PDB file of C-alpha atoms and ligand atoms in Angstrom:
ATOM      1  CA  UNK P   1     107.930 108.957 109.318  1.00  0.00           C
ATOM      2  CA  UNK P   2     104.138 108.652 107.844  1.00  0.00           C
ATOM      3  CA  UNK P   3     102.511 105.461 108.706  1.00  0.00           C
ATOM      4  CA  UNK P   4      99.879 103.580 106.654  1.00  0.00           C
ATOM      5  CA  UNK P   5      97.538 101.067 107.557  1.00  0.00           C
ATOM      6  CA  UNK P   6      96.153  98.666 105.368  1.00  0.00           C
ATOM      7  CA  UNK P   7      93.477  96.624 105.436  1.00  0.00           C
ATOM      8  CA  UNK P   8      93.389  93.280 103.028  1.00  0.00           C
ATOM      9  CA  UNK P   9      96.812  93.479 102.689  1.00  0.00           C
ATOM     10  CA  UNK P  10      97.653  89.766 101.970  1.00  0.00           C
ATOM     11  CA  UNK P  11      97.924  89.274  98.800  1.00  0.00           C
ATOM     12  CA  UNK P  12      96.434  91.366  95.655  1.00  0.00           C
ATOM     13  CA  UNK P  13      96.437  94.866  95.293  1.00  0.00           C
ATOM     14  CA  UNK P  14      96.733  95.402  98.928  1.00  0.00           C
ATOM     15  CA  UNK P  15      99.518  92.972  99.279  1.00  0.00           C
ATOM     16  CA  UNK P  16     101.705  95.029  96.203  1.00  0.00           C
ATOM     17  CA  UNK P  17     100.820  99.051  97.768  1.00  0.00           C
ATOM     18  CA  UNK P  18     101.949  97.698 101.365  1.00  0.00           C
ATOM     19  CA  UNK P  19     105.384  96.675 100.098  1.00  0.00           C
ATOM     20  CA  UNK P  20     105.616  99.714  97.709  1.00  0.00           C
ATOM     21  CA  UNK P  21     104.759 102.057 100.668  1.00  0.00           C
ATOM     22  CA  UNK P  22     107.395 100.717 103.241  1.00  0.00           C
ATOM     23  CA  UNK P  23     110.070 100.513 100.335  1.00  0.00           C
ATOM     24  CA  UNK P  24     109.550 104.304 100.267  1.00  0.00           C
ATOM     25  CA  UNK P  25     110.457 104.796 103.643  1.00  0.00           C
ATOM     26  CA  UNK P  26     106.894 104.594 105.542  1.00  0.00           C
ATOM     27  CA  UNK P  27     105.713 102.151 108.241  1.00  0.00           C
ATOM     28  CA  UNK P  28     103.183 100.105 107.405  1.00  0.00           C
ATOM     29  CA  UNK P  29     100.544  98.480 109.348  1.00  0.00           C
ATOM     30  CA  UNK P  30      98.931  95.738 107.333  1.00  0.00           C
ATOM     31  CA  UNK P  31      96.213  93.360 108.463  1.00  0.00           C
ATOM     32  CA  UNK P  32      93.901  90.492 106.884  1.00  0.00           C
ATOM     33  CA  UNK P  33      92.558  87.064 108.012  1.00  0.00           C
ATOM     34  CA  UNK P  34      96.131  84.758 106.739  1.00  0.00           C
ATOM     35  CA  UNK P  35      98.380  86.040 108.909  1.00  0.00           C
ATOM     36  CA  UNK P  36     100.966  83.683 107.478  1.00  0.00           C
ATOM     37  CA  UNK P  37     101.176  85.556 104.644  1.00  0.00           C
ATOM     38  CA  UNK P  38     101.522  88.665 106.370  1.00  0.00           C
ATOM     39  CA  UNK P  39     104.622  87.503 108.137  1.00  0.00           C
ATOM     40  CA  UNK P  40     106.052  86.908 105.275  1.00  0.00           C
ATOM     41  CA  UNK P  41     105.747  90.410 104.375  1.00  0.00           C
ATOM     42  CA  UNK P  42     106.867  91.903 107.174  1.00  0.00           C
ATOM     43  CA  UNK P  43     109.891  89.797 106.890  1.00  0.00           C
ATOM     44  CA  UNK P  44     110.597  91.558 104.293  1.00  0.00           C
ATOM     45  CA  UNK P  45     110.487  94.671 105.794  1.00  0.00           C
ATOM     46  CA  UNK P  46     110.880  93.937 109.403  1.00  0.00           C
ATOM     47  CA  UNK P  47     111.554  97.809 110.730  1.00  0.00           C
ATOM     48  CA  UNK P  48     108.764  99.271 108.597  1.00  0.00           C
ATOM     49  CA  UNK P  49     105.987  96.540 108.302  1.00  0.00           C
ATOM     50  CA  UNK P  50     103.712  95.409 111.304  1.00  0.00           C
ATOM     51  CA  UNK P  51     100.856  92.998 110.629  1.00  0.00           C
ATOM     52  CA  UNK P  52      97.742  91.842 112.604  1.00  0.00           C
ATOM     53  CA  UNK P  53      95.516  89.240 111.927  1.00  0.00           C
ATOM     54  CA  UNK P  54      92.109  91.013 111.553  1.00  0.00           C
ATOM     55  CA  UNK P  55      89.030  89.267 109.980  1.00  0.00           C
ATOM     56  CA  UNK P  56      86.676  92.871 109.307  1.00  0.00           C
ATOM     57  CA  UNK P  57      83.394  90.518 109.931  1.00  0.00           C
ATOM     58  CA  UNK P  58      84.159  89.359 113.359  1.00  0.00           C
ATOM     59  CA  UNK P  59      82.864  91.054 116.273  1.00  0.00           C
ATOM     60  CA  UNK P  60      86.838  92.455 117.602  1.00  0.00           C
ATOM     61  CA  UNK P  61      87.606  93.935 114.046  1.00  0.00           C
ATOM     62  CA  UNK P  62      87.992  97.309 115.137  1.00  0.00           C
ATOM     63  CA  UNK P  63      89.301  96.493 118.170  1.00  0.00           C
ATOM     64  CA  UNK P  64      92.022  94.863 115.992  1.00  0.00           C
ATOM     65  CA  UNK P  65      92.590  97.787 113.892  1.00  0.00           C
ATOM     66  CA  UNK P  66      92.924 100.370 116.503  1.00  0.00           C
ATOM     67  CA  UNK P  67      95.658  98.194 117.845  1.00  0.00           C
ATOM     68  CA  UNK P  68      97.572  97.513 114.615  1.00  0.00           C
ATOM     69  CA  UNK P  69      97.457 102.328 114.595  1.00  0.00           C
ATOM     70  CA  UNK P  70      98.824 101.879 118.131  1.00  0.00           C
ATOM     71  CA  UNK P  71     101.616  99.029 116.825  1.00  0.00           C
ATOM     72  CA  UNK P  72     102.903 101.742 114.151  1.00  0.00           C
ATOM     73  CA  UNK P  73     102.185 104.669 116.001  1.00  0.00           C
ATOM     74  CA  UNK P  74      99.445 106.662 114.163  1.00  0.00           C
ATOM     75  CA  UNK P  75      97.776 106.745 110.913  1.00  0.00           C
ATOM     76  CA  UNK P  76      98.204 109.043 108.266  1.00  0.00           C
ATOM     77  CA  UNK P  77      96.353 107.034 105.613  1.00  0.00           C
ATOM     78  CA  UNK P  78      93.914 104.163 105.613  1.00  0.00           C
ATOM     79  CA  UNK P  79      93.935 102.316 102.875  1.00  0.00           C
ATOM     80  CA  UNK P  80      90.794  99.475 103.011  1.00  0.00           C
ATOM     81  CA  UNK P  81      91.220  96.885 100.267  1.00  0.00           C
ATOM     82  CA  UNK P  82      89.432  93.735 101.299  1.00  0.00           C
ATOM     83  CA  UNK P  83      87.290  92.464  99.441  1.00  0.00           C
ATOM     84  CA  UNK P  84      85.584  89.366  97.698  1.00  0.00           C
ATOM     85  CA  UNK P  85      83.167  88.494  95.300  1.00  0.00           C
ATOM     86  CA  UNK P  86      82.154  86.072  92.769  1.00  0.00           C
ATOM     87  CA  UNK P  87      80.936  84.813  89.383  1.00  0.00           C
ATOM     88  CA  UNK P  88      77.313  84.123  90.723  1.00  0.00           C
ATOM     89  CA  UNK P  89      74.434  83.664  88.115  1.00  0.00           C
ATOM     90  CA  UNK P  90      73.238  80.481  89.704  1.00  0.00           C
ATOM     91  CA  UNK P  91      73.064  83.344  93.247  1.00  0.00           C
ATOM     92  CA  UNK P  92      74.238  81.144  95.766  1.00  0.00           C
ATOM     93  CA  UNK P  93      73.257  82.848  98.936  1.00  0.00           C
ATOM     94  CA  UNK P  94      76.496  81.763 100.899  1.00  0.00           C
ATOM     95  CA  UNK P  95      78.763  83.547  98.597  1.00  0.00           C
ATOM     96  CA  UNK P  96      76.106  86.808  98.357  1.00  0.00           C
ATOM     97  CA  UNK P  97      75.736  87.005 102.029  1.00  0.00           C
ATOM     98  CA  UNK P  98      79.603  86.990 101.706  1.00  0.00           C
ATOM     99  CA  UNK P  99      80.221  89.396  99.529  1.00  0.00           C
ATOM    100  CA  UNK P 100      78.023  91.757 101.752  1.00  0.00           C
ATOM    101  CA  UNK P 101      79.611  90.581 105.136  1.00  0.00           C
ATOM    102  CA  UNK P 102      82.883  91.747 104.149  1.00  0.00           C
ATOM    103  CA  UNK P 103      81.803  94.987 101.216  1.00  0.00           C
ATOM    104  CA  UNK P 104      79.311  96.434 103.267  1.00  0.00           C
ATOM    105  CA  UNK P 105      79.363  95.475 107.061  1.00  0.00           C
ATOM    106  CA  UNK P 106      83.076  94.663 107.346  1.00  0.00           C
ATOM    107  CA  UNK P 107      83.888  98.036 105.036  1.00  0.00           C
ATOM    108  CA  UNK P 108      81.704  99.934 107.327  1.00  0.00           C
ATOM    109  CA  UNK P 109      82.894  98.827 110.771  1.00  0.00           C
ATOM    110  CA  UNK P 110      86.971 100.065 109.265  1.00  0.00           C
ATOM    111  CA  UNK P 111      86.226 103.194 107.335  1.00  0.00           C
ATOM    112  CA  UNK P 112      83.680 104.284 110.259  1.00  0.00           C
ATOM    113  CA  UNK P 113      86.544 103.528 112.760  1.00  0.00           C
ATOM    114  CA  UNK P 114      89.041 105.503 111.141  1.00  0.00           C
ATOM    115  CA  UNK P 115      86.695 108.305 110.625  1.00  0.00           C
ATOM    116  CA  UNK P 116      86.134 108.380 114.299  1.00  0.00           C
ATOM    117  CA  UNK P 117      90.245 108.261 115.280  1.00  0.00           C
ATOM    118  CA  UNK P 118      90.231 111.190 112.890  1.00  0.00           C
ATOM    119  CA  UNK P 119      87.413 113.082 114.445  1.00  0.00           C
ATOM    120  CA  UNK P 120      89.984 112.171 117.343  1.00  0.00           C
ATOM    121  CA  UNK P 121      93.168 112.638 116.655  1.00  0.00           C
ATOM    122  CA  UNK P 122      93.944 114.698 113.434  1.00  0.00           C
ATOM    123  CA  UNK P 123      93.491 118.298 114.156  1.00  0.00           C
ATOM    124  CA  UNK P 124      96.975 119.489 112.814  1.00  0.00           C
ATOM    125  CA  UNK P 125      97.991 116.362 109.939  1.00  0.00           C
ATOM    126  CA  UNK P 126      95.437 115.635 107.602  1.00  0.00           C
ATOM    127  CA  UNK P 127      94.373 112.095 107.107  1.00  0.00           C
ATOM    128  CA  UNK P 128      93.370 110.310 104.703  1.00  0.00           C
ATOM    129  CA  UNK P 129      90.640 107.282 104.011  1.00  0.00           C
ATOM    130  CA  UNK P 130      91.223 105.394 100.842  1.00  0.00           C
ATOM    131  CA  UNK P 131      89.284 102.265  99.400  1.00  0.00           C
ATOM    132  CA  UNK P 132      89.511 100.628  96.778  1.00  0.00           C
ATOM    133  CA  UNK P 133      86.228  99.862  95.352  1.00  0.00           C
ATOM    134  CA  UNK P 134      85.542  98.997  91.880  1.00  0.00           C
ATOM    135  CA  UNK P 135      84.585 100.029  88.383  1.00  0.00           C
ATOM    136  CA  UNK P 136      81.549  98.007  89.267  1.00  0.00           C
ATOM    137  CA  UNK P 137      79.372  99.783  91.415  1.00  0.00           C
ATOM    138  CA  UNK P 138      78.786 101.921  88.231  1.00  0.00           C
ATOM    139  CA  UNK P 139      75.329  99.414  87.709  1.00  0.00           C
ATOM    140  CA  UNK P 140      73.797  96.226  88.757  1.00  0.00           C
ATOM    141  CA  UNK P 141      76.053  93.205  87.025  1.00  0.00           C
ATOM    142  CA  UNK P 142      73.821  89.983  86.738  1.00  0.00           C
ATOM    143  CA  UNK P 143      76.424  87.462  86.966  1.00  0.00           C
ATOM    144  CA  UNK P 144      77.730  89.759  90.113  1.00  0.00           C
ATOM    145  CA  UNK P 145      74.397  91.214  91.732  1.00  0.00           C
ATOM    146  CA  UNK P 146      75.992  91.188  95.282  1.00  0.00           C
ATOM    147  CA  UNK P 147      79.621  92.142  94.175  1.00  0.00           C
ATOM    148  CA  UNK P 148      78.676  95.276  92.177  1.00  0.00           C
ATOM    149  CA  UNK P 149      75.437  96.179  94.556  1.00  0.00           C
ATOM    150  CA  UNK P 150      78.563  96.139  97.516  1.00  0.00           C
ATOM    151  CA  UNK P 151      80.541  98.363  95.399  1.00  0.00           C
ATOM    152  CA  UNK P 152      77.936 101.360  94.518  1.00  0.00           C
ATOM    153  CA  UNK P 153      77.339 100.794  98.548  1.00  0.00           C
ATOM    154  CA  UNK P 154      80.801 101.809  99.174  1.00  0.00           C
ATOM    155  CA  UNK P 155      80.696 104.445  96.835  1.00  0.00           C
ATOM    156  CA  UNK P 156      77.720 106.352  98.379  1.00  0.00           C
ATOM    157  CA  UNK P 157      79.155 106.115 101.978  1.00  0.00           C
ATOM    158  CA  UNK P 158      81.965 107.425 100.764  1.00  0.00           C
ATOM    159  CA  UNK P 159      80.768 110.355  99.348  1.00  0.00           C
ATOM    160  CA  UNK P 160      78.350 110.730 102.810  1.00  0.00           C
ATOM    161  CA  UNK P 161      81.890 110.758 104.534  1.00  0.00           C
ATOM    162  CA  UNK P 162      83.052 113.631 102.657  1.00  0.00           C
ATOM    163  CA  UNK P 163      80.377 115.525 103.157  1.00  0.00           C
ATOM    164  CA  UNK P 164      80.086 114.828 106.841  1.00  0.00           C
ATOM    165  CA  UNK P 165      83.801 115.626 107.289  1.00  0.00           C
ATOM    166  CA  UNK P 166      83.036 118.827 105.653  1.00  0.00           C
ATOM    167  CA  UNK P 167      80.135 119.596 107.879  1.00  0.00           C
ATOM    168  CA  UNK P 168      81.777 118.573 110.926  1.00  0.00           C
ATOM    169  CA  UNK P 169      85.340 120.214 110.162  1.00  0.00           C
ATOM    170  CA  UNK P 170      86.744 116.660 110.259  1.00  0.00           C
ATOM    171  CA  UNK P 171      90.742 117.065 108.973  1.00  0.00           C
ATOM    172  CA  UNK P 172      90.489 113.992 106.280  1.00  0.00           C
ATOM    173  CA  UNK P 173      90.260 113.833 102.875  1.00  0.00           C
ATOM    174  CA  UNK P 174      88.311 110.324 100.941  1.00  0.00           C
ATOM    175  CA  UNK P 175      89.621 108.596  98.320  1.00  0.00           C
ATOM    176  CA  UNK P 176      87.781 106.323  96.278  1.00  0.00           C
ATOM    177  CA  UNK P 177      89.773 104.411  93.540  1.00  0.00           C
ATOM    178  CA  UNK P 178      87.590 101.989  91.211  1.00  0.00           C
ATOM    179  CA  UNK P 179      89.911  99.738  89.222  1.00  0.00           C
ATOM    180  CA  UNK P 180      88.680  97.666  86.007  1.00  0.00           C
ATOM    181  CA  UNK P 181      89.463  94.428  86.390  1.00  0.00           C
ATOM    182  CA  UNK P 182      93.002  93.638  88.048  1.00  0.00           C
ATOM    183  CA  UNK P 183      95.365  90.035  87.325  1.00  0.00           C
ATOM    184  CA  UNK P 184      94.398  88.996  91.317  1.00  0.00           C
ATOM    185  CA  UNK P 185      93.306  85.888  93.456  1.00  0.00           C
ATOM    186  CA  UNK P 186      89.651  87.587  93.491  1.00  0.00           C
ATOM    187  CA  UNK P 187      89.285  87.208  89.425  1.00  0.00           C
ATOM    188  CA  UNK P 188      91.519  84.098  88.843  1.00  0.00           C
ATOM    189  CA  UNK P 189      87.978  81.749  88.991  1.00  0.00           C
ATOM    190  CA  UNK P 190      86.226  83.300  86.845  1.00  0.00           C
ATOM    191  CA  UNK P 191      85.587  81.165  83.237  1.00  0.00           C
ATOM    192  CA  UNK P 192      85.656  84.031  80.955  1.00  0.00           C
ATOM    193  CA  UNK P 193      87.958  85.733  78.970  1.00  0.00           C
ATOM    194  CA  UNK P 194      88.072  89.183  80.721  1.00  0.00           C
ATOM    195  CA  UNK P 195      88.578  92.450  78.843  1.00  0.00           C
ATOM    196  CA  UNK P 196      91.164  95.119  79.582  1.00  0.00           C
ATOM    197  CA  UNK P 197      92.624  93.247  82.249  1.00  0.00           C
ATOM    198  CA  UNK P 198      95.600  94.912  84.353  1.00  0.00           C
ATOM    199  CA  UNK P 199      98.587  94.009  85.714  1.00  0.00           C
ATOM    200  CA  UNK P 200      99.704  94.666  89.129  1.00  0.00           C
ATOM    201  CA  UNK P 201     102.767  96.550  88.189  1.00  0.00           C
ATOM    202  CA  UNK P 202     100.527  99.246  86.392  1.00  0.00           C
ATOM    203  CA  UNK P 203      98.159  99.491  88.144  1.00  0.00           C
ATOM    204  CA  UNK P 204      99.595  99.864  91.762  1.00  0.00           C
ATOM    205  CA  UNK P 205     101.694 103.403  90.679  1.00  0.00           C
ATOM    206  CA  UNK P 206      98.339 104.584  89.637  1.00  0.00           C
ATOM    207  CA  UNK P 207      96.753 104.013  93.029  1.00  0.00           C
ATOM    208  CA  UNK P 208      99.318 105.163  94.938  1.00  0.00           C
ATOM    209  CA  UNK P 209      99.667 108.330  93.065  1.00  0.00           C
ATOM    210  CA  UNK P 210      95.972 108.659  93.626  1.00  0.00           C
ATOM    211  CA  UNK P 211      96.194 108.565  97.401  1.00  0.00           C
ATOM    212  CA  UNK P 212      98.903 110.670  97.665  1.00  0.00           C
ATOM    213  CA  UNK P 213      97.679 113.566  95.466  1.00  0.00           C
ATOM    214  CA  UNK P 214      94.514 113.535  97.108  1.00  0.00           C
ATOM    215  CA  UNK P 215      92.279 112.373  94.656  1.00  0.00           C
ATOM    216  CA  UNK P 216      88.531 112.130  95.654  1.00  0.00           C
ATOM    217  CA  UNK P 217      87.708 109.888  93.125  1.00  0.00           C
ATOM    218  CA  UNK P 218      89.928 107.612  90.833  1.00  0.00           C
ATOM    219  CA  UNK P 219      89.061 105.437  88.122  1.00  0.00           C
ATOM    220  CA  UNK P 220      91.867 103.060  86.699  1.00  0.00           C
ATOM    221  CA  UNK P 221      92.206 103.425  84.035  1.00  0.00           C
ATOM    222  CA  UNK P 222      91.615 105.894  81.244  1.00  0.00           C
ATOM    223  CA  UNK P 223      89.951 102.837  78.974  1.00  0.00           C
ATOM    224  CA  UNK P 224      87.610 102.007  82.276  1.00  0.00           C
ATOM    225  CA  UNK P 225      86.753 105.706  82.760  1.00  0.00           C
ATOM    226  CA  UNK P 226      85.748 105.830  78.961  1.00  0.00           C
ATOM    227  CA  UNK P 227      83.441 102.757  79.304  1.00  0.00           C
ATOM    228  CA  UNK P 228      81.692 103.358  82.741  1.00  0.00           C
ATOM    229  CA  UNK P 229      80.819 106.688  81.432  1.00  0.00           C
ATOM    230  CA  UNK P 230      79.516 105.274  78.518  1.00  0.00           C
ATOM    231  CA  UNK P 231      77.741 102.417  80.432  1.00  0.00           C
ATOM    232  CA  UNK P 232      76.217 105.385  83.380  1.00  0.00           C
ATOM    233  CA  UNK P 233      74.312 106.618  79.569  1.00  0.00           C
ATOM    234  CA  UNK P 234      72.836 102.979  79.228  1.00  0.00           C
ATOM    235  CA  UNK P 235      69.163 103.032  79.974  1.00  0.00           C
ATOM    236  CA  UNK P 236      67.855 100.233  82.326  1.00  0.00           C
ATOM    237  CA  UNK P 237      65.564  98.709  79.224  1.00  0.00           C
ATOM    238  CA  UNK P 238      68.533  98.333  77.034  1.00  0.00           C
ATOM    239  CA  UNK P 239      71.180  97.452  80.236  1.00  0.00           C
ATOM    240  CA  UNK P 240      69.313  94.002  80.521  1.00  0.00           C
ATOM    241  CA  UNK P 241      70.254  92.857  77.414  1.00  0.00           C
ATOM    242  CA  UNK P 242      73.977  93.673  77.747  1.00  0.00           C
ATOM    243  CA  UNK P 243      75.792  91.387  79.741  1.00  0.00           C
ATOM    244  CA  UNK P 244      78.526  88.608  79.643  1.00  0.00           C
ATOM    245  CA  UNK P 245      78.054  85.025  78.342  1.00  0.00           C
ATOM    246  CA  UNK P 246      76.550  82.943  80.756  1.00  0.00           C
TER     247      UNK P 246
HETATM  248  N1  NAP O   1      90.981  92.168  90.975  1.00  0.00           N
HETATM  249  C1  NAP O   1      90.087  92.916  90.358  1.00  0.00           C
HETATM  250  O1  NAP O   1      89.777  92.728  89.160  1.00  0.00           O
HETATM  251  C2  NAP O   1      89.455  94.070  91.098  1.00  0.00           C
HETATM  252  C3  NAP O   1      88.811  95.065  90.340  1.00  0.00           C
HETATM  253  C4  NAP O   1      88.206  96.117  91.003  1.00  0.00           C
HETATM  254  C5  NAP O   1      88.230  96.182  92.375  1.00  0.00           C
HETATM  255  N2  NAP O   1      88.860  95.208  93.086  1.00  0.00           N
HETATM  256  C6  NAP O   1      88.822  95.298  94.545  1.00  0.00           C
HETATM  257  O2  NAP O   1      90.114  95.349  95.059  1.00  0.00           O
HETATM  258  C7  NAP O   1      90.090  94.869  96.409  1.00  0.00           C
HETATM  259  C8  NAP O   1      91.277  93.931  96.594  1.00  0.00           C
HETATM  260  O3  NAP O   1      91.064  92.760  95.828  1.00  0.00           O
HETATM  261  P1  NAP O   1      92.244  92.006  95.050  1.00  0.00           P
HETATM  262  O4  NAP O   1      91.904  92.069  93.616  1.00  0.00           O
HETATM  263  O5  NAP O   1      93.550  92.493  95.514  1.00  0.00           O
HETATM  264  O6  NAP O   1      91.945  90.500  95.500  1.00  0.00           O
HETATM  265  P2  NAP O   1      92.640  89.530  96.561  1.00  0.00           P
HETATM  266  O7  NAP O   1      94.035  89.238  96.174  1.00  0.00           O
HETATM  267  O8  NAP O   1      91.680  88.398  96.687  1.00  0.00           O
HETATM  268  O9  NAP O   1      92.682  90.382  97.910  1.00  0.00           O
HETATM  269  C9  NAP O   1      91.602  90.463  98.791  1.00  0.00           C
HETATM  270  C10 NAP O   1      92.133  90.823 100.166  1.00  0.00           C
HETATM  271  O10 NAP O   1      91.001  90.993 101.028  1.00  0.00           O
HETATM  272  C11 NAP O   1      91.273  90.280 102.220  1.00  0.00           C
HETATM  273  N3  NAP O   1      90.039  89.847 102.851  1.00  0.00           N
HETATM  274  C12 NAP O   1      89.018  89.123 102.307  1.00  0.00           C
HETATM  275  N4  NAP O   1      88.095  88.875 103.244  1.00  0.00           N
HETATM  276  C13 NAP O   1      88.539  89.439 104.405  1.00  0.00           C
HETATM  277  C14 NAP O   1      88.040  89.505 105.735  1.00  0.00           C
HETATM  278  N5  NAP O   1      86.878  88.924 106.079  1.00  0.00           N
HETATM  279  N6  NAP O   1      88.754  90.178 106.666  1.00  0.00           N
HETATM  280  C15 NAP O   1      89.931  90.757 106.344  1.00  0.00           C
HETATM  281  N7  NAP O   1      90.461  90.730 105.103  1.00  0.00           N
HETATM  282  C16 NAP O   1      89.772  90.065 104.154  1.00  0.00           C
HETATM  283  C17 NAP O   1      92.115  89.080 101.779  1.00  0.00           C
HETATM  284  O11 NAP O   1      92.877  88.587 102.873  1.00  0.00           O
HETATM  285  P3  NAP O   1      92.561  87.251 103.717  1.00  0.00           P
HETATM  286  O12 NAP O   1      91.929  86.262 102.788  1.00  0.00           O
HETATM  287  O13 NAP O   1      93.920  86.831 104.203  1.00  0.00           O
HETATM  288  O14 NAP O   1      91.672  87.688 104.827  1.00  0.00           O
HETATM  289  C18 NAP O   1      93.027  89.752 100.761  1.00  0.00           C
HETATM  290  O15 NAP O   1      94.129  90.326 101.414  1.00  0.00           O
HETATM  291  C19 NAP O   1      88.719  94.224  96.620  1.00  0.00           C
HETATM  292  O16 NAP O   1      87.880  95.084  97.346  1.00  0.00           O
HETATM  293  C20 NAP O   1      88.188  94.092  95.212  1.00  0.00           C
HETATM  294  O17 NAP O   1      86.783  94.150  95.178  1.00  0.00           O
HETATM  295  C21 NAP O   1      89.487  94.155  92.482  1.00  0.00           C
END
């Protein structure tokens, strides 16, 4: 049976992927701060699903995750999708210092972690690190300076991953999915009227079918491919004057 693990798996995009992956037949190691909600989704899966309460910023995160491989027995594919970040033009330090505890430190202490049990363990199966990062990392974001400066992090250590694995003969493949913006908890509070926003139910198949075919990098969906690329050909003079309503 292949196992999963996810990380920031209670509610959101990680929440929807966990429950897709066990109703295909895989266990499924999920893990996230409220681990009330995760019993509820093991519960719904109780053979397939284990859960562990895991915050990524505290000090036994990856202590926490190497026992949540252990609970299902291995891991064929990591999939990290915590995350946070806010509407912040007034910059509230709390919430950027946030957003970089969990995007950048907390991302780093998993995906380095499952790298190394890789290194480790996967000489014969191939694994697999996925993340789901965002359509944001593309450029700095005013009203998100932390949020999308997180996200062009993740992007660049993934890519340093790939290469490394390559140089070191490391057996795992990195995935990098960057969504537009997705119906979740993590956009609900934000006063604008978003464009091109997805729904769960399409955009879940999409990442899936990403992970499992390998991709190295994924942007969902066409529409958010088409404008990124059209935003990477935006010149820093004329970027500052594009932006959302404040
Ligand atoms: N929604 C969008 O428009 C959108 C677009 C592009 C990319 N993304 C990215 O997709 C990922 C998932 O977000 P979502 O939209 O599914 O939002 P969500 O429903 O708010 O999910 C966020 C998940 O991250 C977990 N998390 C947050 N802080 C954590 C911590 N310190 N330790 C462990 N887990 C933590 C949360 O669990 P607990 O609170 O229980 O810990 C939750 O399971 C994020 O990285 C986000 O940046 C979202």
């Amino acid at each position: 049976m292949k196992k999963i693990v996810i990380i920031g798996a209670s509610s959101g995009i990680g929440m929807r992927v966990a429950t897709d992956f066990a109703r295909l037949g895989w266990r499924v190691g999920i893990a996230a701060r409220r681990e009330e909600l995760l019993k509820t989704i093991k519960d719904q899966y109780p053979d397939r699903i284990e859960y562990m309460g895991l915050d990524v910023t505290a000090p036994d995160a990856v202590e926490r995750f190497y026992k949540l491989i252990e609970m299902i027995d291995g891991m064929d594919i990591l999939l990290y999708a915590a995350g946070c970040g806010w509407y912040n033009p007034e910059l509230r330090l709390t919430d950027d210092i946030r957003a970089v505890a969990v995007n950048v430190a907390g991302f780093t202490s998993i995906v380095n972690a499952a790298y190394r049990y890789y290194k480790e363990t996967a000489n014969v199966h191939r694994g697999r690190i996925a993340v789901i990062t965002s359509v944001a990392g593309v450029k700095g974001i005013g009203i998100s300076a932390a949020y999308s400066a997180s996200k062009r992090y993740q992007w660049t250590y993934l890519q340093a991953l790939d290469q490394l694995a390559h140089q070191q003969h490391v057996n795992v493949g990195i995935t990098d999915i960057r969504p537009g913006f997705v119906r979740t908890d993590l956009i609900k509070d934000d006063p604008h009227d978003l464009p091109m926003v997805m729904s769960l139910d399409y955009v879940a198949p999409r990442i899936e079918r990403a992970i499992l075919l390998g991709r190295r990098i994924a942007t969902i969906d066409s529409r958010w491919a088409v404008v990124t690329g059209l935003w990477r050909l935006v010149p820093p003079c004329l970027w500052k004057h594009i932006g959302l309503d404040l």
